[in-house]
PDB file of C-alpha atoms and ligand atoms in Angstrom:
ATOM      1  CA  UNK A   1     -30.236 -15.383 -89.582  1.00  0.00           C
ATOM      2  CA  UNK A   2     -29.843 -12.089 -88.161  1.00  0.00           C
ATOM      3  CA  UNK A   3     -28.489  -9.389 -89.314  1.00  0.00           C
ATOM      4  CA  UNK A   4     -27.248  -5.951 -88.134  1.00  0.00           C
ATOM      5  CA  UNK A   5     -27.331  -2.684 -89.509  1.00  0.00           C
ATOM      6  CA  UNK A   6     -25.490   0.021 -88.092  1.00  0.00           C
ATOM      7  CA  UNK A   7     -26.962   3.772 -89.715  1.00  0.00           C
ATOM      8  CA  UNK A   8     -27.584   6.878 -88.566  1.00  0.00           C
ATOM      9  CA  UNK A   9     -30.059   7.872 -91.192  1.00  0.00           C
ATOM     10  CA  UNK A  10     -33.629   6.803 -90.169  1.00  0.00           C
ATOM     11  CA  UNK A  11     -34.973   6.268 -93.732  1.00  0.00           C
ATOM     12  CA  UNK A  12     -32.388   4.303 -95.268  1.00  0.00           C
ATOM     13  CA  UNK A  13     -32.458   1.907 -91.961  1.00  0.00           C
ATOM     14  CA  UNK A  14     -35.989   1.609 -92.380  1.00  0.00           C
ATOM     15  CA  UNK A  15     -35.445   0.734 -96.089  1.00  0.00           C
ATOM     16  CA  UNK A  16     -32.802  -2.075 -95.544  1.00  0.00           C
ATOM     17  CA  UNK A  17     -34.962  -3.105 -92.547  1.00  0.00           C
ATOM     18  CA  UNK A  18     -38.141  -3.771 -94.655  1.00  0.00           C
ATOM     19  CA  UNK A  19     -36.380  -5.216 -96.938  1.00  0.00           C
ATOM     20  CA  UNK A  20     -34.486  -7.785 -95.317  1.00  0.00           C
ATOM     21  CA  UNK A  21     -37.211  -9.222 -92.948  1.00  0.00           C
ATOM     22  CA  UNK A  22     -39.384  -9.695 -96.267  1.00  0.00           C
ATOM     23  CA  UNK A  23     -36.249 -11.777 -97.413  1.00  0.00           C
ATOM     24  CA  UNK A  24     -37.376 -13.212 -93.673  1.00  0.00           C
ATOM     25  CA  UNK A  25     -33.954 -12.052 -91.804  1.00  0.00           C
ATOM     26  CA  UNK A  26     -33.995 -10.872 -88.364  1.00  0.00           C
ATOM     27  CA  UNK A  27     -32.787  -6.969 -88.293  1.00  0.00           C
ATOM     28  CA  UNK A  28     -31.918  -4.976 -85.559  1.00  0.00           C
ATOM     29  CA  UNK A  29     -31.045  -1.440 -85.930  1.00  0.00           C
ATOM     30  CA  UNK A  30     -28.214   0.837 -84.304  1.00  0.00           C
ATOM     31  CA  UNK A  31     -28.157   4.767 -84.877  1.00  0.00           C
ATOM     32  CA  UNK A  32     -25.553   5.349 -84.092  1.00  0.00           C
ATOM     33  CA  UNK A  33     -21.548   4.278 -84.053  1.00  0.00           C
ATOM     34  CA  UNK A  34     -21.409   3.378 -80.444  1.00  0.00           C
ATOM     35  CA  UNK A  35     -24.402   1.525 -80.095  1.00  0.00           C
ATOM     36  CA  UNK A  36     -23.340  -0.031 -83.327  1.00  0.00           C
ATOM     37  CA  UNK A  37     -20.374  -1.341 -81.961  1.00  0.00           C
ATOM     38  CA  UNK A  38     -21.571  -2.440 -78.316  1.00  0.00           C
ATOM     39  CA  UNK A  39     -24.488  -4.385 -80.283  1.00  0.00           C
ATOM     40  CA  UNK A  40     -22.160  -5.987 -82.827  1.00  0.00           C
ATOM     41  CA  UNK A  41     -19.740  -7.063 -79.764  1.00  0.00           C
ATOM     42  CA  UNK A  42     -22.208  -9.146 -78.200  1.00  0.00           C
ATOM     43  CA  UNK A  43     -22.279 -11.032 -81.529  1.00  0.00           C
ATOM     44  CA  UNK A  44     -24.700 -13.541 -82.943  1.00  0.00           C
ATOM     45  CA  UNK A  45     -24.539 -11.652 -86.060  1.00  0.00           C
ATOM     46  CA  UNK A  46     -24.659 -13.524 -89.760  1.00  0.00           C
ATOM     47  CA  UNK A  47     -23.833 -10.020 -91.211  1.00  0.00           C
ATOM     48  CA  UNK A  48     -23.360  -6.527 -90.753  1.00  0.00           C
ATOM     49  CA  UNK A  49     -24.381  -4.035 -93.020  1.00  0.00           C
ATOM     50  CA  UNK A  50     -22.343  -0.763 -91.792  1.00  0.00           C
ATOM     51  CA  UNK A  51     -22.633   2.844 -92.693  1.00  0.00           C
ATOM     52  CA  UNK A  52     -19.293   4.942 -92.546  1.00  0.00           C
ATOM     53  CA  UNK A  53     -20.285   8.251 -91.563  1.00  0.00           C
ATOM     54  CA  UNK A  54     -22.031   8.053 -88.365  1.00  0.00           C
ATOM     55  CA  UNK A  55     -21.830   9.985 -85.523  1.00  0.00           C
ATOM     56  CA  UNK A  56     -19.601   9.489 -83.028  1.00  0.00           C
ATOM     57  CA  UNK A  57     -17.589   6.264 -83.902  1.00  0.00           C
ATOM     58  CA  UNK A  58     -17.437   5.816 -87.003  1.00  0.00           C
ATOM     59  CA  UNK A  59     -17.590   2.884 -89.789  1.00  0.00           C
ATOM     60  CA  UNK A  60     -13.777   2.697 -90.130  1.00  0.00           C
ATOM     61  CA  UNK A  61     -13.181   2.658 -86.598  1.00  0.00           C
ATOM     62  CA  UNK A  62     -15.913   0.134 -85.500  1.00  0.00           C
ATOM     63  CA  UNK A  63     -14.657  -2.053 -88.632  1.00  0.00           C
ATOM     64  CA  UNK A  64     -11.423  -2.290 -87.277  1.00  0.00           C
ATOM     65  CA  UNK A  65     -11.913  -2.678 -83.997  1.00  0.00           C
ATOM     66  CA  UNK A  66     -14.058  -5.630 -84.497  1.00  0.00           C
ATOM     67  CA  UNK A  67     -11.162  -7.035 -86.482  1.00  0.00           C
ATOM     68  CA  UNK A  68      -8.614  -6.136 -83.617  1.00  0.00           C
ATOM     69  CA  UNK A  69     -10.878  -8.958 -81.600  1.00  0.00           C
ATOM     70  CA  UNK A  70     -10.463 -11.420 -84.312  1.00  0.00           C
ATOM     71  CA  UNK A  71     -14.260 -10.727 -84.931  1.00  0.00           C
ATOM     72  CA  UNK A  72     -14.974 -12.540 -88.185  1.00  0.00           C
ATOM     73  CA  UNK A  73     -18.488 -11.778 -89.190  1.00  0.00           C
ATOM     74  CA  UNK A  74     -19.101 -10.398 -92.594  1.00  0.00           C
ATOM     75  CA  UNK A  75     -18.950  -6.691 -93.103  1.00  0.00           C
ATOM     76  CA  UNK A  76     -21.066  -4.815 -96.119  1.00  0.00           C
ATOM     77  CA  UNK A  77     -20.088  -1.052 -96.025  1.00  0.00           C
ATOM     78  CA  UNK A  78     -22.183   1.577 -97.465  1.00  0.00           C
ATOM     79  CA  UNK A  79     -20.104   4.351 -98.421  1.00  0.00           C
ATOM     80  CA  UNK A  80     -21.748   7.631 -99.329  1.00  0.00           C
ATOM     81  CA  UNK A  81     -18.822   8.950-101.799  1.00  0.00           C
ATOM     82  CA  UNK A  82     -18.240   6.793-104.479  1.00  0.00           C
ATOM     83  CA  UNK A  83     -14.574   8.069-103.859  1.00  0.00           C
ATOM     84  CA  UNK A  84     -12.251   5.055-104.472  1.00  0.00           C
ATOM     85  CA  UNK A  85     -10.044   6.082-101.345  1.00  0.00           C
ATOM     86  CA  UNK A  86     -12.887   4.993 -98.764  1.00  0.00           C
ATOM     87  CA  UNK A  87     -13.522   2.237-100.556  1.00  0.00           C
ATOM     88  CA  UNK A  88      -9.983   0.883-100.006  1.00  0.00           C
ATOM     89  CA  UNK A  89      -9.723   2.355 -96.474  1.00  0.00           C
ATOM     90  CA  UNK A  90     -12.850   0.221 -95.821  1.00  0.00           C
ATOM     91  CA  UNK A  91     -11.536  -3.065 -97.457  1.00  0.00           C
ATOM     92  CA  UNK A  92      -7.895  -2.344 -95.703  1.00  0.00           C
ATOM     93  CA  UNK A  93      -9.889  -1.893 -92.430  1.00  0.00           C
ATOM     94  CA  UNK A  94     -11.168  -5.626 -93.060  1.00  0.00           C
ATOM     95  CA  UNK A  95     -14.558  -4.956 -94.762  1.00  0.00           C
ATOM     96  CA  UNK A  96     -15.391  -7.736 -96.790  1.00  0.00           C
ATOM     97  CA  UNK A  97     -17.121  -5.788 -99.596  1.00  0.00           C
ATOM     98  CA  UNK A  98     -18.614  -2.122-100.346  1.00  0.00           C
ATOM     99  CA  UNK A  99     -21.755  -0.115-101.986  1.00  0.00           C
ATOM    100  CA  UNK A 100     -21.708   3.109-102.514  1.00  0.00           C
ATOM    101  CA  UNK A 101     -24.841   5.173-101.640  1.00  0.00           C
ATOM    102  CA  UNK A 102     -27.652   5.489-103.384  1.00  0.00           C
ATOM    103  CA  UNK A 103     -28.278   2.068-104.054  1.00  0.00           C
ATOM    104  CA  UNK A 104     -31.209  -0.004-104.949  1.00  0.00           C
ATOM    105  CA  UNK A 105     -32.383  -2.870-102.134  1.00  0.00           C
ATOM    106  CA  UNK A 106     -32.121  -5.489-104.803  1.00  0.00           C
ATOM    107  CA  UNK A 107     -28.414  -5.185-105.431  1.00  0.00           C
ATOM    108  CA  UNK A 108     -27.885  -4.596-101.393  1.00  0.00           C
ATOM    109  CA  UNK A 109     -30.055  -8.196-101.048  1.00  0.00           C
ATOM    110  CA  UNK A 110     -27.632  -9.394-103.816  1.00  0.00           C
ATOM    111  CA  UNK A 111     -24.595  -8.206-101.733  1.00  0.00           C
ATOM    112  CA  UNK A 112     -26.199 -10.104 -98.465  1.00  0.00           C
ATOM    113  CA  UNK A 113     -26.542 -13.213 -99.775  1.00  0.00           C
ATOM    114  CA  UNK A 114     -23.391 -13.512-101.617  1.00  0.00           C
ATOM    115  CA  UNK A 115     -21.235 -12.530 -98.195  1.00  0.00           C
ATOM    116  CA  UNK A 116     -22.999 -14.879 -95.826  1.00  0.00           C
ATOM    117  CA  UNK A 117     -22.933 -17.434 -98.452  1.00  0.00           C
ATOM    118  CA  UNK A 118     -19.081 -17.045 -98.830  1.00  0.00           C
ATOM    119  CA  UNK A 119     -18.692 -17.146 -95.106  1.00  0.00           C
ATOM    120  CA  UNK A 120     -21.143 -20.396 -94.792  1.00  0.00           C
ATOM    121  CA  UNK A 121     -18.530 -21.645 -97.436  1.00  0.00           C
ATOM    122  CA  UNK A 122     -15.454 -20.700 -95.548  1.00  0.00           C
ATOM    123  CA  UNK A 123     -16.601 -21.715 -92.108  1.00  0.00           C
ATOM    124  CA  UNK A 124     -17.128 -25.319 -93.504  1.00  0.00           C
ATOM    125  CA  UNK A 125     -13.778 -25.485 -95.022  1.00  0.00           C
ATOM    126  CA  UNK A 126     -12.226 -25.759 -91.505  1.00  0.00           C
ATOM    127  CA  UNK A 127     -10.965 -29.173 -90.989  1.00  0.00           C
ATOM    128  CA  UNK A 128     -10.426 -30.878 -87.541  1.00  0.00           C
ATOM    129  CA  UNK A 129      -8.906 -34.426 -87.135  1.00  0.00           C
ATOM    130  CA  UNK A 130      -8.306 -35.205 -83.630  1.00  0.00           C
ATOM    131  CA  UNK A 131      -5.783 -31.948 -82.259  1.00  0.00           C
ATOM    132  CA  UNK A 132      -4.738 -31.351 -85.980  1.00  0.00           C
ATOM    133  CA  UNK A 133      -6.541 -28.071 -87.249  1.00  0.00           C
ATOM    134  CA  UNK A 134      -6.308 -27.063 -90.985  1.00  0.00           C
ATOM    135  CA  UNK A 135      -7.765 -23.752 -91.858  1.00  0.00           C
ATOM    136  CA  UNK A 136      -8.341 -24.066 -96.024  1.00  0.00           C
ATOM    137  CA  UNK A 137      -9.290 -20.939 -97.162  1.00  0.00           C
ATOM    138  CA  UNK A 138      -6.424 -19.044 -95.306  1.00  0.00           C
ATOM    139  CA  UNK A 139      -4.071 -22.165 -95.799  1.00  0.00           C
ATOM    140  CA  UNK A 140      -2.837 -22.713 -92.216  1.00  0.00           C
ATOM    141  CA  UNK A 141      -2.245 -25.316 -89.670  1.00  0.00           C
ATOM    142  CA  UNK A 142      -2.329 -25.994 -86.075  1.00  0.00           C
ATOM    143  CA  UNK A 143      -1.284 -29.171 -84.186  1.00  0.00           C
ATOM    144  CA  UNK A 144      -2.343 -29.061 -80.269  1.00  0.00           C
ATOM    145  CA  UNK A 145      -2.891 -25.560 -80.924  1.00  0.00           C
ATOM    146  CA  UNK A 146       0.903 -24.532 -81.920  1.00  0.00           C
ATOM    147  CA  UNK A 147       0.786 -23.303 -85.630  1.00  0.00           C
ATOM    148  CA  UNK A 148       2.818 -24.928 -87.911  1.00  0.00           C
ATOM    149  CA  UNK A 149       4.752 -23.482 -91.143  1.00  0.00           C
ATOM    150  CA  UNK A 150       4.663 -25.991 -94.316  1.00  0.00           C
ATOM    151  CA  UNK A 151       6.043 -25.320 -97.837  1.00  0.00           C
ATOM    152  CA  UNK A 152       3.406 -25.039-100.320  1.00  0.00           C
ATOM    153  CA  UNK A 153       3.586 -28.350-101.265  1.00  0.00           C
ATOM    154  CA  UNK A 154       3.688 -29.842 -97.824  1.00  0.00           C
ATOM    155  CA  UNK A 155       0.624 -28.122 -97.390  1.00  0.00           C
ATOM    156  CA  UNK A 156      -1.319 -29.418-100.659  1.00  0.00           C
ATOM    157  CA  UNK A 157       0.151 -33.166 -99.530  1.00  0.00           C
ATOM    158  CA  UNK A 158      -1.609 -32.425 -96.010  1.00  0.00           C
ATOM    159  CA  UNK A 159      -4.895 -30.998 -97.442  1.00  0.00           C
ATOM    160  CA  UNK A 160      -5.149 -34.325 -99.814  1.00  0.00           C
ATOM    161  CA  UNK A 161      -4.682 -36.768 -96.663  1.00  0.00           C
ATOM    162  CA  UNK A 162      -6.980 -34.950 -94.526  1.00  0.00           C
ATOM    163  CA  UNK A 163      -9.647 -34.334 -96.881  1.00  0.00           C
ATOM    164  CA  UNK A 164      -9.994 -38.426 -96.838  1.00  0.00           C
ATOM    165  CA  UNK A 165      -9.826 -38.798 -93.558  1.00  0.00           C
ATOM    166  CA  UNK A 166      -9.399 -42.420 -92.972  1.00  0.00           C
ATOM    167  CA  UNK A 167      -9.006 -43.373 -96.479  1.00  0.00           C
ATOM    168  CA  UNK A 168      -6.298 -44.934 -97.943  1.00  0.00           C
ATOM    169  CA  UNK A 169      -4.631 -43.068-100.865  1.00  0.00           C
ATOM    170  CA  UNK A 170      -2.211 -44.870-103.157  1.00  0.00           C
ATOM    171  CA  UNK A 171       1.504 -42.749-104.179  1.00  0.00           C
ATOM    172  CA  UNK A 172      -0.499 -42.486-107.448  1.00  0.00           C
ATOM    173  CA  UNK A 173      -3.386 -41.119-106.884  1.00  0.00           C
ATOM    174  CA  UNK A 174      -1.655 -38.821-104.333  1.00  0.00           C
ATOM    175  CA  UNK A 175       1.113 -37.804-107.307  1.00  0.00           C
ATOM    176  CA  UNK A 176      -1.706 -36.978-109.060  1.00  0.00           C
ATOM    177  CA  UNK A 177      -3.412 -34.361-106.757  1.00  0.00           C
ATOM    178  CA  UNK A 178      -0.451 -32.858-105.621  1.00  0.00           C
ATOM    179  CA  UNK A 179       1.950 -33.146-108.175  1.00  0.00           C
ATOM    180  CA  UNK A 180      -0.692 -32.400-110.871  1.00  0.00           C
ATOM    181  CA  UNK A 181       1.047 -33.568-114.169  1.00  0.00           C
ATOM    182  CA  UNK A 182       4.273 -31.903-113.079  1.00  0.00           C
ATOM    183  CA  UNK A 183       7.095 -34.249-113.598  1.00  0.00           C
ATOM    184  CA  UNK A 184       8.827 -35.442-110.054  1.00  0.00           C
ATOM    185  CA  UNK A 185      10.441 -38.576-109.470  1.00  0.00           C
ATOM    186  CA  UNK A 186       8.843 -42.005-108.245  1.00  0.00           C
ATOM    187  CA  UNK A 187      10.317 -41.320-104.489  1.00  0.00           C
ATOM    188  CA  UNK A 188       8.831 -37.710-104.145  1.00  0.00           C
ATOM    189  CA  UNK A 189       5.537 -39.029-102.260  1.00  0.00           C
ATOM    190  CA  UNK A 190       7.682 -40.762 -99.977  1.00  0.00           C
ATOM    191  CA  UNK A 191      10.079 -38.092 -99.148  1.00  0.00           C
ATOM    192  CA  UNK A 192       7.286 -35.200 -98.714  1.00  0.00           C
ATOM    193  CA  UNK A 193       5.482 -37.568 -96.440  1.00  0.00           C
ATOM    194  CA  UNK A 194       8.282 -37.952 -94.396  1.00  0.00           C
ATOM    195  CA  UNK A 195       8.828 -34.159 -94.305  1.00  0.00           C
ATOM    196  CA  UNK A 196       5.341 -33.766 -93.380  1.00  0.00           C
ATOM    197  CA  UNK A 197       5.618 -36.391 -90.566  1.00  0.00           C
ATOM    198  CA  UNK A 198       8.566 -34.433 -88.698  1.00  0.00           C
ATOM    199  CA  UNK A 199       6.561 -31.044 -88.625  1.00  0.00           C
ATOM    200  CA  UNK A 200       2.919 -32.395 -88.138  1.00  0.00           C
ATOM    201  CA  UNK A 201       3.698 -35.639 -85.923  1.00  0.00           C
ATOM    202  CA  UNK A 202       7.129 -36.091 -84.769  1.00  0.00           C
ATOM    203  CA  UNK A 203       7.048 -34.503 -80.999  1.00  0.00           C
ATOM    204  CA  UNK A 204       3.553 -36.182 -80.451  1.00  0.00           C
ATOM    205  CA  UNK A 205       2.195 -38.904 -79.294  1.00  0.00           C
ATOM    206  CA  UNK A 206      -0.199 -39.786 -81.218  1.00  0.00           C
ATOM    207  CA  UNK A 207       0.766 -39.912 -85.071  1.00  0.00           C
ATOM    208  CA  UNK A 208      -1.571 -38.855 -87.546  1.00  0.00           C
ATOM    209  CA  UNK A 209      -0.295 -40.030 -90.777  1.00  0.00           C
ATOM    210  CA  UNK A 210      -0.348 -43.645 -91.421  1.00  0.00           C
ATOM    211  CA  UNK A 211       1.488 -46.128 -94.129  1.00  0.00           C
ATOM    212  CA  UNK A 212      -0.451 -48.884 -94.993  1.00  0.00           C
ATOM    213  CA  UNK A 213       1.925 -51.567 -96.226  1.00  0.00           C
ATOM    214  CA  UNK A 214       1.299 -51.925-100.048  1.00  0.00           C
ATOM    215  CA  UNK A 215      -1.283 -49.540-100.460  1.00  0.00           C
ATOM    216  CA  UNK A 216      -0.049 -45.864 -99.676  1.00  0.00           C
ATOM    217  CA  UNK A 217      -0.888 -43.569 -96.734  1.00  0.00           C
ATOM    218  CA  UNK A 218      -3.733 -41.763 -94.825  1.00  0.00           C
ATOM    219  CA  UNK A 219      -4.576 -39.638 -91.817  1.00  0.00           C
ATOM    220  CA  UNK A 220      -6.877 -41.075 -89.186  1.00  0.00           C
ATOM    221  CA  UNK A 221      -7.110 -40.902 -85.435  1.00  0.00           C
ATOM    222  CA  UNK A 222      -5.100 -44.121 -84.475  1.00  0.00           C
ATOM    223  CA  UNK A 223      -7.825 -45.691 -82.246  1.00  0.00           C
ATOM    224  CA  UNK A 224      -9.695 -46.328 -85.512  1.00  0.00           C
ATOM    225  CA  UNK A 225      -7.217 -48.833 -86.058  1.00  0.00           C
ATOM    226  CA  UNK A 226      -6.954 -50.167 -82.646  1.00  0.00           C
ATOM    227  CA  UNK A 227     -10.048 -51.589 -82.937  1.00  0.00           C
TER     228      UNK A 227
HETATM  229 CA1  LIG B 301     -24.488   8.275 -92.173  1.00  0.00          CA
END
């Protein structure tokens, strides 16, 4: 896993450096802002650990920037004033967490391995069943690409069906999920699935969500039942 760490002061680099490649990471260095940001655009970057004041570009700008390009990777920010307003500049720019200098390595290690761990988490919670995309963690949906809006519920109804890809799960067991132990009447499955059926499949050509006579519903690629 490599990480990249973008500071202008040579002894705290060489600090997080050491550090980090004992907890066997891969660290490259930038000085300053602009190298920082050329280095981080090339990508292939588990993390990046950036400093705010640097010269030239700085944190804020390289930050956001890399969030202009729908650049995901995991930002730490080491802020040298503990002063609350950089801290939310930061986390408004799209940092994904903060610590305020001087800190000890143990508690920046601690901050590492939480953020790429969250990221590892959120990069597997993106489902794909045939063109249908579901994004969990930021709740969204795609179908061939075209986004689609759901209610809240339509949503949770989707998630259920497509987290069993292929399975078959009964009105019941689907009430349950969804509905939680909310009272809703015996037809609501029926009438959120077809909801759910004119945004996510009517239009295409293949249909995603199946009945199965007797049983309930799922989501599979059809040719699964072709065959
Ligand atoms: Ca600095």
């Amino acid at each position: 896993m490599r990480v990249l760490v973008i500071e202008d002061e040579a002894a705290i680099a060489r600090v997080i450096r050491r550090g980090l490649e004992q907890a066997h990471y891969r660290v490259d260095v930038a000085e300053n802002g602009a190298q920082g940001l050329k280095m981080a655009m090339e990508g292939g970057y588990s993390l990046l650990i950036l400093d705010l004041m640097l010269p030239g570009v700085d944190g804020w700008r390289i930050c956001e920037e890399l969030r202009s390009r729908r650049d995901r990777v995991p930002i730490l920010m080491l802020t040298a004033r503990s002063g609350l307003e950089d801290r939310v500049r930061g986390l408004e720019m799209g940092a994904d967490d903060y610590l305020p200098k001087p800190f000890e390595f143990p508690e920046l290690l601690a901050r590492v391995r939480a953020l790429i761990r969250r990221d590892k988490v959120h990069k597997t919670r993106h489902i794909r069943i045939a063109d249908l995309e579901i994004d969990t963690a930021q709740r969204r949906v795609w179908r061939a690409g075209t986004e689609i809006a759901l209610s809240h519920r339509e949503y949770d109804l989707l998630e259920a069906l497509a987290a069993h890809e292929g399975q078959v799960l009964t009105r019941e067991t689907i009430q349950e999920r969804v509905w939680m132990d909310e009272e809703s009447y015996s037809n609501t499955v029926d009438v959120y699935i077809g909801l759910l059926r004119k945004k996510v499949d009517a239009g295409h050509a293949v249909k995603l969500i199946q009945t199965v006579r007797g049983a309930g519903y799922t989501l599979r690629r059809p040719e699964e039942d072709e065959r």
